[in-house]
Short mmCIF file of C-alpha atoms in Angstrom, two decimals:
data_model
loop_
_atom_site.label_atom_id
_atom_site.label_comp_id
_atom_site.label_asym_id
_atom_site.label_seq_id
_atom_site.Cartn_x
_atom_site.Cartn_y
_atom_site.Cartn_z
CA UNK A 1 0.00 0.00 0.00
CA UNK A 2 1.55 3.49 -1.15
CA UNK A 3 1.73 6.17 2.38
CA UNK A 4 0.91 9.47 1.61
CA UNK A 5 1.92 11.67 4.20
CA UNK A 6 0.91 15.29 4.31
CA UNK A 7 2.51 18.13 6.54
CA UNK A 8 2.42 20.10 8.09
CA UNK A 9 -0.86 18.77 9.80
CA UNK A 10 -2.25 22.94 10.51
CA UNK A 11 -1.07 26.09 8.41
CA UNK A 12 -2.16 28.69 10.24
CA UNK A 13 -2.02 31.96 7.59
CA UNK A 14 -3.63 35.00 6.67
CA UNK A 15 -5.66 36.31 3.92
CA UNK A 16 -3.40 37.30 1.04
CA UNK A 17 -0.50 34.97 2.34
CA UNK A 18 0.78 31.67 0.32
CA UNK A 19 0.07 28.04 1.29
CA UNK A 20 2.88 25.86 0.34
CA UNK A 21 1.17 22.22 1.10
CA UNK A 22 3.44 18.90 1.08
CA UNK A 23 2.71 15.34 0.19
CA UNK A 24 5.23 13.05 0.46
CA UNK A 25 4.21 9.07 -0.64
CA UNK A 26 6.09 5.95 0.26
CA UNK A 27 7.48 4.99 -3.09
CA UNK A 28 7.02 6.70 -6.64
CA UNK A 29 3.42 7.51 -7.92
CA UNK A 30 4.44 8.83 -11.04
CA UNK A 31 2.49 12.17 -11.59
CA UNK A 32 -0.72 9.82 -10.83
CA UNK A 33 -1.43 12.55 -7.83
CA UNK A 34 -4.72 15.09 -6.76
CA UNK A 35 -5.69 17.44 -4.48
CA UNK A 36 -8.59 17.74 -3.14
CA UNK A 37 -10.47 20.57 -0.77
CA UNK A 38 -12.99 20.10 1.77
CA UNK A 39 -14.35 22.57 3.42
CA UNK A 40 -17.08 21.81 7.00
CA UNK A 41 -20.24 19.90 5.93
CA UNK A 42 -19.05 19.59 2.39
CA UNK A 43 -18.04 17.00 0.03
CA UNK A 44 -14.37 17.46 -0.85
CA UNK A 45 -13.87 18.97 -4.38
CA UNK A 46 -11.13 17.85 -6.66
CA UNK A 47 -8.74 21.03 -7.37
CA UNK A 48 -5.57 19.58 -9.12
CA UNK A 49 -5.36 15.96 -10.96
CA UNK A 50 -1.96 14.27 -12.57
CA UNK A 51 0.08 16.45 -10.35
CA UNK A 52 -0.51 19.39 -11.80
CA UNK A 53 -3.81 19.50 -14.10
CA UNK A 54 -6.44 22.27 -12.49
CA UNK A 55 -9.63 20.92 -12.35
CA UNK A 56 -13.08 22.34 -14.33
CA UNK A 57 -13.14 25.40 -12.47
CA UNK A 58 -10.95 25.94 -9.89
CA UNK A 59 -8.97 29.29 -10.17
CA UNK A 60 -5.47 29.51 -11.17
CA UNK A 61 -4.16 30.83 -7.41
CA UNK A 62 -4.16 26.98 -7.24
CA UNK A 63 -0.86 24.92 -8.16
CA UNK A 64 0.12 21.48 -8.18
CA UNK A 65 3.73 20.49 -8.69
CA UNK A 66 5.87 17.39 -8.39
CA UNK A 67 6.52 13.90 -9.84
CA UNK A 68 7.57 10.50 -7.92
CA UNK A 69 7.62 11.28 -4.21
CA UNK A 70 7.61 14.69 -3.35
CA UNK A 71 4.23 16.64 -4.57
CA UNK A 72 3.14 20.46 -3.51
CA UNK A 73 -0.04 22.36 -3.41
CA UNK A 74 0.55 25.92 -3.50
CA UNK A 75 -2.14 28.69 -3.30
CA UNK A 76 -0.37 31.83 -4.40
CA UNK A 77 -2.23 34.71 -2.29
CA UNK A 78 -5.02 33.00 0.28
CA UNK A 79 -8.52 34.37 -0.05
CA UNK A 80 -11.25 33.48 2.86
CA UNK A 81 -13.05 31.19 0.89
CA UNK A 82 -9.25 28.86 0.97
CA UNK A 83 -9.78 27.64 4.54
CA UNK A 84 -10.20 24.31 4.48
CA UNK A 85 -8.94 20.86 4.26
CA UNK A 86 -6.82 19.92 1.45
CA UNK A 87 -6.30 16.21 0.84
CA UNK A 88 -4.01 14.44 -1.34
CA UNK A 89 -4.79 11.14 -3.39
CA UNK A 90 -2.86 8.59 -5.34
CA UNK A 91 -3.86 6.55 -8.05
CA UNK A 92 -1.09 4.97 -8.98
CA UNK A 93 -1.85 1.72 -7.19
CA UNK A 94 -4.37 -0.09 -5.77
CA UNK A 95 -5.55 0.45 -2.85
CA UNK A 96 -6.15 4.21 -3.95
CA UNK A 97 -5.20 5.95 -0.52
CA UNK A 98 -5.57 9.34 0.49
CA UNK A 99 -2.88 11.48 2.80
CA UNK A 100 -4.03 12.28 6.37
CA UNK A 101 -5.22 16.11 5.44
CA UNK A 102 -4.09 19.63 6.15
CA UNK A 103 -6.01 22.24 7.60
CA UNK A 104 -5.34 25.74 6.59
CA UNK A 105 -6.75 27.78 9.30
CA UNK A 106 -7.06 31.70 9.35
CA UNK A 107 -4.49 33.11 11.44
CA UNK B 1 -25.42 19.16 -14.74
CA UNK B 2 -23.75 16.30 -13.03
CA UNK B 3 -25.32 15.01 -10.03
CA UNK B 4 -24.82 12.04 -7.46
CA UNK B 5 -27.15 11.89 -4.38
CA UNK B 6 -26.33 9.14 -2.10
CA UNK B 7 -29.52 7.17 0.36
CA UNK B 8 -29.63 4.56 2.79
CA UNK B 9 -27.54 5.57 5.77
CA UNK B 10 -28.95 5.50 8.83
CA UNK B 11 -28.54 3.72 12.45
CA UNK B 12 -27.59 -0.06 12.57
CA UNK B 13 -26.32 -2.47 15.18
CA UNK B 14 -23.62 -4.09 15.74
CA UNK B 15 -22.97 -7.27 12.47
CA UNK B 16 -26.23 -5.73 10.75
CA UNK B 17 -26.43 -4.66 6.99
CA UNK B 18 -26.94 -2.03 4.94
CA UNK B 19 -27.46 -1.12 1.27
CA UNK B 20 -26.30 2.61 0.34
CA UNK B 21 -27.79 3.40 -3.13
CA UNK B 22 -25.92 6.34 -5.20
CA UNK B 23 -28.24 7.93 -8.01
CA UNK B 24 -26.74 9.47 -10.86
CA UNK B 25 -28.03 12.19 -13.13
CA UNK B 26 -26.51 14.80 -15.89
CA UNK B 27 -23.68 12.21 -17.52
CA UNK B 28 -23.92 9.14 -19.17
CA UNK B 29 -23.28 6.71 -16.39
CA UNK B 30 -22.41 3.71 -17.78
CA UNK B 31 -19.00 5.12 -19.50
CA UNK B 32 -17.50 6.10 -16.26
CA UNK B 33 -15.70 3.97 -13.17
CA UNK B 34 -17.57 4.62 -10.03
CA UNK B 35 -16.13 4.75 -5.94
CA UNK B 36 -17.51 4.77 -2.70
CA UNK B 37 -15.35 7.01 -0.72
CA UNK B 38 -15.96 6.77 3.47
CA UNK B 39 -15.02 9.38 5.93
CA UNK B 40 -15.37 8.71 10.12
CA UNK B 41 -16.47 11.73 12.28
CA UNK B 42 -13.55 14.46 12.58
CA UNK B 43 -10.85 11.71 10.42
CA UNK B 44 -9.62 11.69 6.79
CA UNK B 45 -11.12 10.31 3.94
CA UNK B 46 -10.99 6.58 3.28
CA UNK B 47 -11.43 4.77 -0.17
CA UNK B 48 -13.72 1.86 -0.25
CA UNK B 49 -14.32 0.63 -3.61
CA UNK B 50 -14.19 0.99 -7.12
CA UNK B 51 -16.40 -0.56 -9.96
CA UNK B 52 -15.96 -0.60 -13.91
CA UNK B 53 -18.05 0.80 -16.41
CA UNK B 54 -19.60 -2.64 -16.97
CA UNK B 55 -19.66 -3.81 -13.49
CA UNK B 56 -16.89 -6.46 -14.22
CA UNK B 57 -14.28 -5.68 -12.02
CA UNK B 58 -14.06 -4.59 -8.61
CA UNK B 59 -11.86 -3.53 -6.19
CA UNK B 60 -12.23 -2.84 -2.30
CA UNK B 61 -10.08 -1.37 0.64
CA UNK B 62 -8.12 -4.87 2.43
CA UNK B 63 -10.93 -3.94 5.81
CA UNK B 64 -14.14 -4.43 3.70
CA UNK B 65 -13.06 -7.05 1.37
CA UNK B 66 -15.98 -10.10 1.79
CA UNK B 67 -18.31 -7.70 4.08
CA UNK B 68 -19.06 -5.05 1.41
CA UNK B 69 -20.43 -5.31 -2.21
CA UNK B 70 -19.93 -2.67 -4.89
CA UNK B 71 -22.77 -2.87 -7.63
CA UNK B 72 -24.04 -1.00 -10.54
CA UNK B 73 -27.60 -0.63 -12.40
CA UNK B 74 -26.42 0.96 -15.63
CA UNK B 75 -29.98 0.67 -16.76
CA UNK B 76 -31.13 2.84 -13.48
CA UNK B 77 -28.07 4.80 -13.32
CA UNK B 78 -27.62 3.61 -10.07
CA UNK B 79 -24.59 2.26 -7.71
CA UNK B 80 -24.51 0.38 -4.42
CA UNK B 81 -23.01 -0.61 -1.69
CA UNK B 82 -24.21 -3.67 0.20
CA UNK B 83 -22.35 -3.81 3.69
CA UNK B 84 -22.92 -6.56 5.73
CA UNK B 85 -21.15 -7.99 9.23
CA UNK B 86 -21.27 -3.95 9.91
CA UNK B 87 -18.81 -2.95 12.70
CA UNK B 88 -18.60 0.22 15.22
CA UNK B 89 -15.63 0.91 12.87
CA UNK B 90 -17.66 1.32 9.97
CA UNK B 91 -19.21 4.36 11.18
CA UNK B 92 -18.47 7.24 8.74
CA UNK B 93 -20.20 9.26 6.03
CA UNK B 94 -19.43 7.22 2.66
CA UNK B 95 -19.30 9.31 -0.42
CA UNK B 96 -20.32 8.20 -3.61
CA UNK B 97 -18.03 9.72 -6.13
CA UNK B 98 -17.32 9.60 -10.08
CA UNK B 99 -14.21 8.09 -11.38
CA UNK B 100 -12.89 8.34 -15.28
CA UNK B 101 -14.17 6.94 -18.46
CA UNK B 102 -10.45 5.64 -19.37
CA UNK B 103 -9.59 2.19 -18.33
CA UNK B 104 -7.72 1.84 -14.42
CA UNK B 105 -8.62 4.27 -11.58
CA UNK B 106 -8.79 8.10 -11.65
CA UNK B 107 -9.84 10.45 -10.00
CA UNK B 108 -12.39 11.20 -7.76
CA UNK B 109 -15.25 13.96 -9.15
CA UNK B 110 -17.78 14.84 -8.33
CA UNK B 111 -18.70 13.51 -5.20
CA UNK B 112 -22.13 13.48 -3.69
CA UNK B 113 -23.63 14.87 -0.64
CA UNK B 114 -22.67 12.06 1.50
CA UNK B 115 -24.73 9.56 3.91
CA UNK B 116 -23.99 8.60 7.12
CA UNK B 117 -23.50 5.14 8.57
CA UNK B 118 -23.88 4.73 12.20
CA UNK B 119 -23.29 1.38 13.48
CA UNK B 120 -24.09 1.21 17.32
CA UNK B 121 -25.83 -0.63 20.05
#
């Protein structure tokens, strides 16, 4: 089973400041890596697929980069409607697993 | 537009059953891979299981493998999720979500509103 591991766990941030999101995964997914946001009550929403692919929609303040291990989520100037729980998810193998989450919280 | 609204949750005891229907609307259903996607109060989110376009293969999470069913109606644009031998573990809001029209997994969207599970005495 591939281990995606996200840090850190809380960003803590104000409006108009970047997010810089890691997700790290126990052996080499390729570019077969999303991101997904969830914000309380919701359903999460896919935001980046294939690493770094923005989904239908999803404004270009959102970033995916990486390949292999080592993936990052950036969101280039936060706005209030950003606080939330982003999620990564691999697809590279079965099981498909998710990373344990991290919540950007206003500061 | 596209549309998945999830039924069936509810409160179950301890090694009971339930069947969690997902009902799609606003694509053609039968050309895309479908998921059930779980997530316990205040945790992350879980993958469950996958199904093809044509119901044919299957795939589950290692914990629900032989308890849990993954089906599709292609007619009804419908999927399922039969869960039996249900556990306190099991308790979580499961997700029904879209996967891709290519062949192997992909990704997960949209996802529907969610129903909860909550296995309890």
């Amino acid at each position: 089973e591939i281990v995606l591991t996200q840090s850190p766990a809380t960003l803590s941030l104000s409006p108009g400041e970047r997010a810089t999101l890691s997700c790290r995964a126990s052996q080499s997914v390729s570019s077969y890596l999303a991101w997904y946001q969830q914000k309380p009550g919701q359903a999460p929403r896919l935001l980046i697929y294939d690493a770094s692919n923005r989904a239908t929609g999803i404004p270009a303040r959102f970033s995916g980069s990486g390949s292999g291990t080592d993936f990052t989520l950036t969101i280039s100037s936060l706005e209030p409607e950003d606080f939330a729980v982003y999620y990564c998810q691999q697809r590279r193998n079965w099981p498909l697993t998710f990373g344990g989450g991290t919540s950007v919280e206003i500061k | 537009e596209v549309q998945l609204v999830e039924s069936g949750g509810g409160l179950v005891q301890p090694g009971g059953s339930l069947r969690l229907s997902c009902a799609a609307s606003g694509f053609t259903f039968s050309r895309y891979w479908m998921s059930w996607v779980r997530q316990a109060p205040g945790k992350g989110l879980e993958w469950v299981a996958n199904i093809k376009q044509d119901g044919n293969e299957k795939y589950y999470v290692d914990s629900v493998k032989g308890l849990f069913t993954i089906s599709r109606d292609n007619a009804k644009n419908s999927l399922f999720l039969q869960m039996n031998s249900l556990r306190a573990e099991d308790t979580a809001v499961y997700y029904c979500a879209r996967g891709g029209a290519e062949p192997g997994p992909d990704w997960f969207d949209p996802w529907g509103q969610g129903t909860l599970v909550t296995v309890s005495s």
